[in-house]
PDB file of C-alpha atoms in Angstrom:
ATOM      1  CA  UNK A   1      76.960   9.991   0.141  1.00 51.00           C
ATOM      2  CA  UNK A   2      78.759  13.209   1.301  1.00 46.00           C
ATOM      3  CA  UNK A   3      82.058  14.162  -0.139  1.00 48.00           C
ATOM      4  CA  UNK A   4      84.883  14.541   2.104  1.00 48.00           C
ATOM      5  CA  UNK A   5      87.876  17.255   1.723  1.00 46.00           C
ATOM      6  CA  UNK A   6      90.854  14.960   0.649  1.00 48.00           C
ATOM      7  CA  UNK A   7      93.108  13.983   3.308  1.00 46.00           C
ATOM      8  CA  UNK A   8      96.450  15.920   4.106  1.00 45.00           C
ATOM      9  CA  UNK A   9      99.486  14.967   1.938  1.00 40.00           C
ATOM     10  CA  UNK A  10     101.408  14.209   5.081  1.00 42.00           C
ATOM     11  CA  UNK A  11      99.064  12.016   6.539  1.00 49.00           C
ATOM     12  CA  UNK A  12     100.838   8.927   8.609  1.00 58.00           C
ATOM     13  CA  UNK A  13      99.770   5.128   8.267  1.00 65.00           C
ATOM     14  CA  UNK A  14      98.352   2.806   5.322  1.00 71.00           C
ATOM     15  CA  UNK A  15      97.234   4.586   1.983  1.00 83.00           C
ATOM     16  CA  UNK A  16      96.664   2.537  -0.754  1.00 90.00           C
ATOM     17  CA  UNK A  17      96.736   4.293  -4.728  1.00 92.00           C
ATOM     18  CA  UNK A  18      93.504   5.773  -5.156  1.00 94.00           C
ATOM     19  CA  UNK A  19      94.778   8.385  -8.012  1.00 93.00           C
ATOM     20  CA  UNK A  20      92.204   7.580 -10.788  1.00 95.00           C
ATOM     21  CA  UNK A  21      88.972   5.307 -11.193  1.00 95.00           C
ATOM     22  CA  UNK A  22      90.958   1.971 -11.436  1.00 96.00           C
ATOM     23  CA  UNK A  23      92.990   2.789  -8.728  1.00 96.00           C
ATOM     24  CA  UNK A  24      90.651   3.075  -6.300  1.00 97.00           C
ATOM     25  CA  UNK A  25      87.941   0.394  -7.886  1.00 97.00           C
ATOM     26  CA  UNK A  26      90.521  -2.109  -7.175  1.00 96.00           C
ATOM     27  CA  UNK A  27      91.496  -0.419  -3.708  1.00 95.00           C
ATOM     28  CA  UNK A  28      87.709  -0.154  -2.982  1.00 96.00           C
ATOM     29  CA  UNK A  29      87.525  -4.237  -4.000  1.00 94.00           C
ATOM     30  CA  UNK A  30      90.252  -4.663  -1.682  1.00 92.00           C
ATOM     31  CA  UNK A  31      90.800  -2.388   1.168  1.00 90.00           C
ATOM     32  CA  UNK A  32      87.008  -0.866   1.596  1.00 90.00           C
ATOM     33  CA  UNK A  33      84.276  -1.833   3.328  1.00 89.00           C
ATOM     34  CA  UNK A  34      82.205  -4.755   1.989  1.00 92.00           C
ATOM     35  CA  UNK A  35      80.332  -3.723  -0.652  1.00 95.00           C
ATOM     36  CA  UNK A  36      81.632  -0.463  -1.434  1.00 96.00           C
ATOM     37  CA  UNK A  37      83.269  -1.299  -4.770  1.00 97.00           C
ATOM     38  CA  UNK A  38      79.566  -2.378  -6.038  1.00 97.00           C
ATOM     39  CA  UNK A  39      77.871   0.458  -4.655  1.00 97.00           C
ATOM     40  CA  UNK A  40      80.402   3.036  -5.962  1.00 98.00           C
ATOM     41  CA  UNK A  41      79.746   1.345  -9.253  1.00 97.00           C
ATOM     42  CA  UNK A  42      76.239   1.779  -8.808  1.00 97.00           C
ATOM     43  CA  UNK A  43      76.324   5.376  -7.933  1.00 97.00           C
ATOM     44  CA  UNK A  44      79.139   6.321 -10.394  1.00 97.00           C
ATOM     45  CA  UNK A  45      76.597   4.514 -13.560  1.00 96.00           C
ATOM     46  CA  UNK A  46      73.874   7.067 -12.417  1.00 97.00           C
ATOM     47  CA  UNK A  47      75.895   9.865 -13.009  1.00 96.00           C
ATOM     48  CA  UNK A  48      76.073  11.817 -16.360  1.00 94.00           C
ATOM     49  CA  UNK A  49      79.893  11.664 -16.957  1.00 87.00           C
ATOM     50  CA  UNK A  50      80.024  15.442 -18.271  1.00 94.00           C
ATOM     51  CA  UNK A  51      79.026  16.494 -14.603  1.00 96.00           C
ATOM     52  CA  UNK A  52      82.650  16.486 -13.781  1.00 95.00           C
ATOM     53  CA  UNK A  53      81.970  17.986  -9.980  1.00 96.00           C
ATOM     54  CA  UNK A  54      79.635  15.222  -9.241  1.00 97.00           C
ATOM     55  CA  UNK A  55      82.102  12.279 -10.537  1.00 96.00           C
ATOM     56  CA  UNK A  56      84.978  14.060  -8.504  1.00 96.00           C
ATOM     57  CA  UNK A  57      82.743  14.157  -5.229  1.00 97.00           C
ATOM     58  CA  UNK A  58      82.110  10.878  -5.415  1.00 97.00           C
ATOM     59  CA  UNK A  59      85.693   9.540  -6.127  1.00 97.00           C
ATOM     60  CA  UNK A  60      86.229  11.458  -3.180  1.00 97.00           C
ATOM     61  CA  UNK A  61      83.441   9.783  -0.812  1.00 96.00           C
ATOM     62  CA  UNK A  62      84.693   6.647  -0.872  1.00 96.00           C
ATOM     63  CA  UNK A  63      88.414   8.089  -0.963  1.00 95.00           C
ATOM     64  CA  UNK A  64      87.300   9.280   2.394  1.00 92.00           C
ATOM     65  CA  UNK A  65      85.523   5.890   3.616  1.00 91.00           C
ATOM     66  CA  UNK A  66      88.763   4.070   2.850  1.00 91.00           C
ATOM     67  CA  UNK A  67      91.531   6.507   4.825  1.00 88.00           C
ATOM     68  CA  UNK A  68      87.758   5.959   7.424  1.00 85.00           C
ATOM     69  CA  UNK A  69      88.573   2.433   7.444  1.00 84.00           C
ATOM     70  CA  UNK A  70      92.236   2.786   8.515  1.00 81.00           C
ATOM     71  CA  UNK A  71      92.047   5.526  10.995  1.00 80.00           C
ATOM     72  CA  UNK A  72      91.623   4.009  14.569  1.00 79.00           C
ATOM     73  CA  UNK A  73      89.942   7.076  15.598  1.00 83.00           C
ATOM     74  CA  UNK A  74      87.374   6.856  12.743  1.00 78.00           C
ATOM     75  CA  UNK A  75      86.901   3.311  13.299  1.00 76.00           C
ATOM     76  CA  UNK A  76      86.442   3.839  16.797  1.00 83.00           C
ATOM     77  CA  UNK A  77      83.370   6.454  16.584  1.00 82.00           C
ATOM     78  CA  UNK A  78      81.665   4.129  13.763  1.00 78.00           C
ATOM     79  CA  UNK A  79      81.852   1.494  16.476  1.00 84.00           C
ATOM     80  CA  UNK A  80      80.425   3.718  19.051  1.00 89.00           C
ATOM     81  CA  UNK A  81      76.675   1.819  20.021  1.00 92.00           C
ATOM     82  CA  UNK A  82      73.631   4.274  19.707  1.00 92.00           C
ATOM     83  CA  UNK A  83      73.091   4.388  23.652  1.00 93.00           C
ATOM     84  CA  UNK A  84      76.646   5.959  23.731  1.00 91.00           C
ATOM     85  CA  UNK A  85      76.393   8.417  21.326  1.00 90.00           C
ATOM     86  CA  UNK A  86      72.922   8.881  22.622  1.00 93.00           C
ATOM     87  CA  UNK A  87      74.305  10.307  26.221  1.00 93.00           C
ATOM     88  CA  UNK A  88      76.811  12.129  25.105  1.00 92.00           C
ATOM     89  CA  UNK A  89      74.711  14.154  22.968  1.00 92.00           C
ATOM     90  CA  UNK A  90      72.282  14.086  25.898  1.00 93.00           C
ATOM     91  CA  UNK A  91      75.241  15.651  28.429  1.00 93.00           C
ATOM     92  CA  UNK A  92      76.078  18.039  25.599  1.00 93.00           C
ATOM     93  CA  UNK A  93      72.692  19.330  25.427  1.00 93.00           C
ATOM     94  CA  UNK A  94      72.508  19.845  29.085  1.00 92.00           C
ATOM     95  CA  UNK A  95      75.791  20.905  29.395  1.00 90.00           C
ATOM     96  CA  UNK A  96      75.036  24.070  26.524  1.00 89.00           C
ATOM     97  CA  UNK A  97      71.490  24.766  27.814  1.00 87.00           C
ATOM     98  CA  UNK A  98      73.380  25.264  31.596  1.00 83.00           C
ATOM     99  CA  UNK A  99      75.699  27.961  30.164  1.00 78.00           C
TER     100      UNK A  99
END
């Protein structure tokens, strides 16, 4: 999983707490996508708890995949089908390689 920057303070629409580990396991268990609360456990067991960096990037990932989850825009390109994205990178190719 790829950490995410966090997401501006000022950021409109639904945020629930995600401030510390239990905040966001319970806002993962309610607000994420199914089965992210069990894989962020899974993930979060595997890391050595000294490796501060790696716990914070994580905590962030699924930070991210939540504010993902209520961003119409965001929800909008995961729903995207593969021929879709497909031809647009297609016409973006062509479009760069004409230039």
């Amino acid at each position: 999983m790829t950490a995410q920057p966090d997401q501006p303070a000022d950021r409109t629409g639904f945020t629930p707490p995600m401030g510390t580990l239990a905040e966001l396991r319970e806002t993962l268990s309610t607000w994420g996508f199914p089965g992210d609360r069990q894989e962020f456990e899974k993930e979060l067991d595997a890391l050595k708890l000294d490796d501060l960096t790696a716990v914070h990037e994580l905590a962030q990932a699924y930070r991210h995949r939540v504010h993902l989850r209520y961003d119409p825009q965001g929800m909008a390109a995961l729903a995207r089908s593969t021929d879709d994205v497909e031809a647009e990178l297609r016409r973006k190719l062509a479009e760069a390689g004409s230039r």
